[in-house]
């Protein structure tokens, strides 16, 4: 098994789209205005919901949560400095954390307050 999708919740989808598409450069796979943004990643999906809309009954079970979640996206260790500079240039506060010989993570917040992390898979012993 592997994680197929991860959900985060935001209170402003327009700001979230500007951040995830612009600042992080992720490719938008689909969206429903006022409800969600779906991003296709390498082998998985990142789903971003506005819980005011996604908590409503519909064709699929309601998705409800609050901003303040966490997601970690993979990072090629050769690009850690480049990503740190890019995030700081976008006005984000970045915390760099070393996991010994397993690599380093970059932690920062999206506009809704979710904690995001960029890290090489080897911090978990993954190839």
mmCIF file with all atom_site columns, C-alpha atoms in Angstrom:
data_model
loop_
_atom_site.group_PDB
_atom_site.id
_atom_site.type_symbol
_atom_site.label_atom_id
_atom_site.label_alt_id
_atom_site.label_comp_id
_atom_site.label_asym_id
_atom_site.label_entity_id
_atom_site.label_seq_id
_atom_site.pdbx_PDB_ins_code
_atom_site.Cartn_x
_atom_site.Cartn_y
_atom_site.Cartn_z
_atom_site.occupancy
_atom_site.B_iso_or_equiv
_atom_site.pdbx_formal_charge
_atom_site.auth_seq_id
_atom_site.auth_comp_id
_atom_site.auth_asym_id
_atom_site.auth_atom_id
_atom_site.pdbx_PDB_model_num
ATOM 1   C CA . UNK A 1 1   ? 0.000   0.000  0.000   1.00 0.00 ? 1   UNK A CA 1
ATOM 2   C CA . UNK A 1 2   ? 0.912   3.629  -0.414  1.00 0.00 ? 2   UNK A CA 1
ATOM 3   C CA . UNK A 1 3   ? -0.855  6.913  0.184   1.00 0.00 ? 3   UNK A CA 1
ATOM 4   C CA . UNK A 1 4   ? -3.004  7.739  -2.843  1.00 0.00 ? 4   UNK A CA 1
ATOM 5   C CA . UNK A 1 5   ? -4.324  11.086 -1.696  1.00 0.00 ? 5   UNK A CA 1
ATOM 6   C CA . UNK A 1 6   ? -3.824  13.609 1.078   1.00 0.00 ? 6   UNK A CA 1
ATOM 7   C CA . UNK A 1 7   ? -6.397  16.236 2.078   1.00 0.00 ? 7   UNK A CA 1
ATOM 8   C CA . UNK A 1 8   ? -5.810  19.694 3.478   1.00 0.00 ? 8   UNK A CA 1
ATOM 9   C CA . UNK A 1 9   ? -8.437  22.274 4.380   1.00 0.00 ? 9   UNK A CA 1
ATOM 10  C CA . UNK A 1 10  ? -8.322  26.006 3.668   1.00 0.00 ? 10  UNK A CA 1
ATOM 11  C CA . UNK A 1 11  ? -10.580 28.985 4.210   1.00 0.00 ? 11  UNK A CA 1
ATOM 12  C CA . UNK A 1 12  ? -9.733  30.775 0.925   1.00 0.00 ? 12  UNK A CA 1
ATOM 13  C CA . UNK A 1 13  ? -9.424  28.670 -2.243  1.00 0.00 ? 13  UNK A CA 1
ATOM 14  C CA . UNK A 1 14  ? -8.238  31.601 -4.378  1.00 0.00 ? 14  UNK A CA 1
ATOM 15  C CA . UNK A 1 15  ? -5.294  32.254 -2.044  1.00 0.00 ? 15  UNK A CA 1
ATOM 16  C CA . UNK A 1 16  ? -4.627  28.520 -1.855  1.00 0.00 ? 16  UNK A CA 1
ATOM 17  C CA . UNK A 1 17  ? -4.578  28.204 -5.647  1.00 0.00 ? 17  UNK A CA 1
ATOM 18  C CA . UNK A 1 18  ? -2.193  31.150 -5.990  1.00 0.00 ? 18  UNK A CA 1
ATOM 19  C CA . UNK A 1 19  ? 0.094   29.561 -3.391  1.00 0.00 ? 19  UNK A CA 1
ATOM 20  C CA . UNK A 1 20  ? 0.040   25.928 -4.546  1.00 0.00 ? 20  UNK A CA 1
ATOM 21  C CA . UNK A 1 21  ? 0.052   26.702 -8.290  1.00 0.00 ? 21  UNK A CA 1
ATOM 22  C CA . UNK A 1 22  ? 2.253   29.793 -8.144  1.00 0.00 ? 22  UNK A CA 1
ATOM 23  C CA . UNK A 1 23  ? 4.636   29.598 -5.195  1.00 0.00 ? 23  UNK A CA 1
ATOM 24  C CA . UNK A 1 24  ? 5.019   25.810 -5.200  1.00 0.00 ? 24  UNK A CA 1
ATOM 25  C CA . UNK A 1 25  ? 4.503   25.364 -8.943  1.00 0.00 ? 25  UNK A CA 1
ATOM 26  C CA . UNK A 1 26  ? 2.154   22.372 -8.601  1.00 0.00 ? 26  UNK A CA 1
ATOM 27  C CA . UNK A 1 27  ? -0.017  21.375 -11.564 1.00 0.00 ? 27  UNK A CA 1
ATOM 28  C CA . UNK A 1 28  ? -3.732  21.849 -11.015 1.00 0.00 ? 28  UNK A CA 1
ATOM 29  C CA . UNK A 1 29  ? -5.602  18.689 -12.025 1.00 0.00 ? 29  UNK A CA 1
ATOM 30  C CA . UNK A 1 30  ? -9.135  19.912 -11.369 1.00 0.00 ? 30  UNK A CA 1
ATOM 31  C CA . UNK A 1 31  ? -11.213 22.297 -9.359  1.00 0.00 ? 31  UNK A CA 1
ATOM 32  C CA . UNK A 1 32  ? -14.755 23.154 -8.431  1.00 0.00 ? 32  UNK A CA 1
ATOM 33  C CA . UNK A 1 33  ? -15.059 26.836 -7.607  1.00 0.00 ? 33  UNK A CA 1
ATOM 34  C CA . UNK A 1 34  ? -15.859 27.359 -3.940  1.00 0.00 ? 34  UNK A CA 1
ATOM 35  C CA . UNK A 1 35  ? -15.345 23.677 -3.063  1.00 0.00 ? 35  UNK A CA 1
ATOM 36  C CA . UNK A 1 36  ? -11.959 22.171 -3.915  1.00 0.00 ? 36  UNK A CA 1
ATOM 37  C CA . UNK A 1 37  ? -8.637  22.148 -5.757  1.00 0.00 ? 37  UNK A CA 1
ATOM 38  C CA . UNK A 1 38  ? -7.044  18.867 -6.835  1.00 0.00 ? 38  UNK A CA 1
ATOM 39  C CA . UNK A 1 39  ? -3.321  18.664 -7.619  1.00 0.00 ? 39  UNK A CA 1
ATOM 40  C CA . UNK A 1 40  ? -1.668  15.694 -9.319  1.00 0.00 ? 40  UNK A CA 1
ATOM 41  C CA . UNK A 1 41  ? 1.707   14.874 -7.791  1.00 0.00 ? 41  UNK A CA 1
ATOM 42  C CA . UNK A 1 42  ? 4.149   12.096 -8.643  1.00 0.00 ? 42  UNK A CA 1
ATOM 43  C CA . UNK A 1 43  ? 2.056   9.004  -7.933  1.00 0.00 ? 43  UNK A CA 1
ATOM 44  C CA . UNK A 1 44  ? -0.504  10.669 -5.651  1.00 0.00 ? 44  UNK A CA 1
ATOM 45  C CA . UNK A 1 45  ? -3.025  13.472 -5.343  1.00 0.00 ? 45  UNK A CA 1
ATOM 46  C CA . UNK A 1 46  ? -3.169  16.494 -3.029  1.00 0.00 ? 46  UNK A CA 1
ATOM 47  C CA . UNK A 1 47  ? -6.783  17.481 -2.368  1.00 0.00 ? 47  UNK A CA 1
ATOM 48  C CA . UNK A 1 48  ? -7.495  20.930 -0.950  1.00 0.00 ? 48  UNK A CA 1
ATOM 49  C CA . UNK A 1 49  ? -11.019 21.552 0.303   1.00 0.00 ? 49  UNK A CA 1
ATOM 50  C CA . UNK A 1 50  ? -12.974 24.504 1.613   1.00 0.00 ? 50  UNK A CA 1
ATOM 51  C CA . UNK A 1 51  ? -14.754 22.692 4.464   1.00 0.00 ? 51  UNK A CA 1
ATOM 52  C CA . UNK A 1 52  ? -17.756 25.040 4.338   1.00 0.00 ? 52  UNK A CA 1
ATOM 53  C CA . UNK A 1 53  ? -18.645 23.482 0.978   1.00 0.00 ? 53  UNK A CA 1
ATOM 54  C CA . UNK A 1 54  ? -17.064 20.032 1.209   1.00 0.00 ? 54  UNK A CA 1
ATOM 55  C CA . UNK A 1 55  ? -18.875 19.222 4.477   1.00 0.00 ? 55  UNK A CA 1
ATOM 56  C CA . UNK A 1 56  ? -22.215 19.373 2.646   1.00 0.00 ? 56  UNK A CA 1
ATOM 57  C CA . UNK A 1 57  ? -23.852 16.086 1.618   1.00 0.00 ? 57  UNK A CA 1
ATOM 58  C CA . UNK A 1 58  ? -23.418 15.136 -2.027  1.00 0.00 ? 58  UNK A CA 1
ATOM 59  C CA . UNK A 1 59  ? -22.432 12.292 -4.316  1.00 0.00 ? 59  UNK A CA 1
ATOM 60  C CA . UNK A 1 60  ? -19.438 11.398 -2.129  1.00 0.00 ? 60  UNK A CA 1
ATOM 61  C CA . UNK A 1 61  ? -19.218 11.416 1.673   1.00 0.00 ? 61  UNK A CA 1
ATOM 62  C CA . UNK A 1 62  ? -18.683 14.886 3.128   1.00 0.00 ? 62  UNK A CA 1
ATOM 63  C CA . UNK A 1 63  ? -15.078 15.973 3.653   1.00 0.00 ? 63  UNK A CA 1
ATOM 64  C CA . UNK A 1 64  ? -14.744 18.299 6.612   1.00 0.00 ? 64  UNK A CA 1
ATOM 65  C CA . UNK A 1 65  ? -11.771 19.459 8.586   1.00 0.00 ? 65  UNK A CA 1
ATOM 66  C CA . UNK A 1 66  ? -10.066 22.626 9.654   1.00 0.00 ? 66  UNK A CA 1
ATOM 67  C CA . UNK A 1 67  ? -6.908  24.331 8.484   1.00 0.00 ? 67  UNK A CA 1
ATOM 68  C CA . UNK A 1 68  ? -3.889  23.272 10.510  1.00 0.00 ? 68  UNK A CA 1
ATOM 69  C CA . UNK A 1 69  ? -3.025  19.944 8.902   1.00 0.00 ? 69  UNK A CA 1
ATOM 70  C CA . UNK A 1 70  ? 0.348   18.720 7.682   1.00 0.00 ? 70  UNK A CA 1
ATOM 71  C CA . UNK A 1 71  ? 1.620   17.399 4.370   1.00 0.00 ? 71  UNK A CA 1
ATOM 72  C CA . UNK A 1 72  ? 5.163   16.524 3.341   1.00 0.00 ? 72  UNK A CA 1
ATOM 73  C CA . UNK A 1 73  ? 6.165   16.680 -0.318  1.00 0.00 ? 73  UNK A CA 1
ATOM 74  C CA . UNK A 1 74  ? 9.292   15.035 -1.674  1.00 0.00 ? 74  UNK A CA 1
ATOM 75  C CA . UNK A 1 75  ? 12.362  17.102 -2.329  1.00 0.00 ? 75  UNK A CA 1
ATOM 76  C CA . UNK A 1 76  ? 15.512  16.221 -4.242  1.00 0.00 ? 76  UNK A CA 1
ATOM 77  C CA . UNK A 1 77  ? 18.281  16.985 -1.701  1.00 0.00 ? 77  UNK A CA 1
ATOM 78  C CA . UNK A 1 78  ? 20.311  18.690 -4.428  1.00 0.00 ? 78  UNK A CA 1
ATOM 79  C CA . UNK A 1 79  ? 17.623  21.407 -4.566  1.00 0.00 ? 79  UNK A CA 1
ATOM 80  C CA . UNK A 1 80  ? 17.164  22.133 -0.846  1.00 0.00 ? 80  UNK A CA 1
ATOM 81  C CA . UNK A 1 81  ? 19.036  25.469 -0.962  1.00 0.00 ? 81  UNK A CA 1
ATOM 82  C CA . UNK A 1 82  ? 17.178  26.494 -4.135  1.00 0.00 ? 82  UNK A CA 1
ATOM 83  C CA . UNK A 1 83  ? 13.786  25.721 -2.580  1.00 0.00 ? 83  UNK A CA 1
ATOM 84  C CA . UNK A 1 84  ? 14.656  27.490 0.645   1.00 0.00 ? 84  UNK A CA 1
ATOM 85  C CA . UNK A 1 85  ? 15.593  30.620 -1.315  1.00 0.00 ? 85  UNK A CA 1
ATOM 86  C CA . UNK A 1 86  ? 12.415  30.380 -3.417  1.00 0.00 ? 86  UNK A CA 1
ATOM 87  C CA . UNK A 1 87  ? 10.187  30.078 -0.356  1.00 0.00 ? 87  UNK A CA 1
ATOM 88  C CA . UNK A 1 88  ? 11.915  32.927 1.474   1.00 0.00 ? 88  UNK A CA 1
ATOM 89  C CA . UNK A 1 89  ? 11.675  35.111 -1.654  1.00 0.00 ? 89  UNK A CA 1
ATOM 90  C CA . UNK A 1 90  ? 7.914   34.485 -1.552  1.00 0.00 ? 90  UNK A CA 1
ATOM 91  C CA . UNK A 1 91  ? 7.888   35.960 1.965   1.00 0.00 ? 91  UNK A CA 1
ATOM 92  C CA . UNK A 1 92  ? 7.557   32.690 3.852   1.00 0.00 ? 92  UNK A CA 1
ATOM 93  C CA . UNK A 1 93  ? 9.230   31.862 7.148   1.00 0.00 ? 93  UNK A CA 1
ATOM 94  C CA . UNK A 1 94  ? 11.175  28.643 6.612   1.00 0.00 ? 94  UNK A CA 1
ATOM 95  C CA . UNK A 1 95  ? 12.563  26.324 9.265   1.00 0.00 ? 95  UNK A CA 1
ATOM 96  C CA . UNK A 1 96  ? 15.334  24.019 8.100   1.00 0.00 ? 96  UNK A CA 1
ATOM 97  C CA . UNK A 1 97  ? 15.728  20.841 10.125  1.00 0.00 ? 97  UNK A CA 1
ATOM 98  C CA . UNK A 1 98  ? 18.519  18.264 9.747   1.00 0.00 ? 98  UNK A CA 1
ATOM 99  C CA . UNK A 1 99  ? 17.704  14.567 10.215  1.00 0.00 ? 99  UNK A CA 1
ATOM 100 C CA . UNK A 1 100 ? 21.324  13.544 10.634  1.00 0.00 ? 100 UNK A CA 1
ATOM 101 C CA . UNK A 1 101 ? 22.660  11.684 7.594   1.00 0.00 ? 101 UNK A CA 1
ATOM 102 C CA . UNK A 1 102 ? 19.108  11.140 6.252   1.00 0.00 ? 102 UNK A CA 1
ATOM 103 C CA . UNK A 1 103 ? 18.752  14.668 4.890   1.00 0.00 ? 103 UNK A CA 1
ATOM 104 C CA . UNK A 1 104 ? 17.088  17.952 5.703   1.00 0.00 ? 104 UNK A CA 1
ATOM 105 C CA . UNK A 1 105 ? 13.487  19.161 5.748   1.00 0.00 ? 105 UNK A CA 1
ATOM 106 C CA . UNK A 1 106 ? 12.116  22.594 5.001   1.00 0.00 ? 106 UNK A CA 1
ATOM 107 C CA . UNK A 1 107 ? 9.035   23.510 7.055   1.00 0.00 ? 107 UNK A CA 1
ATOM 108 C CA . UNK A 1 108 ? 6.717   26.429 6.258   1.00 0.00 ? 108 UNK A CA 1
ATOM 109 C CA . UNK A 1 109 ? 3.004   27.345 6.349   1.00 0.00 ? 109 UNK A CA 1
ATOM 110 C CA . UNK A 1 110 ? 0.510   27.788 3.536   1.00 0.00 ? 110 UNK A CA 1
ATOM 111 C CA . UNK A 1 111 ? -1.845  30.822 3.675   1.00 0.00 ? 111 UNK A CA 1
ATOM 112 C CA . UNK A 1 112 ? -4.433  28.826 5.690   1.00 0.00 ? 112 UNK A CA 1
ATOM 113 C CA . UNK A 1 113 ? -1.915  27.771 8.357   1.00 0.00 ? 113 UNK A CA 1
ATOM 114 C CA . UNK A 1 114 ? -1.321  24.180 7.238   1.00 0.00 ? 114 UNK A CA 1
ATOM 115 C CA . UNK A 1 115 ? 2.230   23.039 7.984   1.00 0.00 ? 115 UNK A CA 1
ATOM 116 C CA . UNK A 1 116 ? 4.009   21.975 4.807   1.00 0.00 ? 116 UNK A CA 1
ATOM 117 C CA . UNK A 1 117 ? 7.291   20.140 4.628   1.00 0.00 ? 117 UNK A CA 1
ATOM 118 C CA . UNK A 1 118 ? 9.652   19.479 1.746   1.00 0.00 ? 118 UNK A CA 1
ATOM 119 C CA . UNK A 1 119 ? 11.971  16.546 2.442   1.00 0.00 ? 119 UNK A CA 1
ATOM 120 C CA . UNK A 1 120 ? 13.856  13.745 0.724   1.00 0.00 ? 120 UNK A CA 1
ATOM 121 C CA . UNK A 1 121 ? 12.158  10.332 1.075   1.00 0.00 ? 121 UNK A CA 1
ATOM 122 C CA . UNK A 1 122 ? 15.244  8.988  2.822   1.00 0.00 ? 122 UNK A CA 1
ATOM 123 C CA . UNK A 1 123 ? 14.269  10.780 6.066   1.00 0.00 ? 123 UNK A CA 1
ATOM 124 C CA . UNK A 1 124 ? 11.953  7.756  6.404   1.00 0.00 ? 124 UNK A CA 1
ATOM 125 C CA . UNK A 1 125 ? 14.455  5.302  4.945   1.00 0.00 ? 125 UNK A CA 1
ATOM 126 C CA . UNK A 1 126 ? 12.639  5.280  1.586   1.00 0.00 ? 126 UNK A CA 1
ATOM 127 C CA . UNK A 1 127 ? 14.455  5.235  -1.747  1.00 0.00 ? 127 UNK A CA 1
#
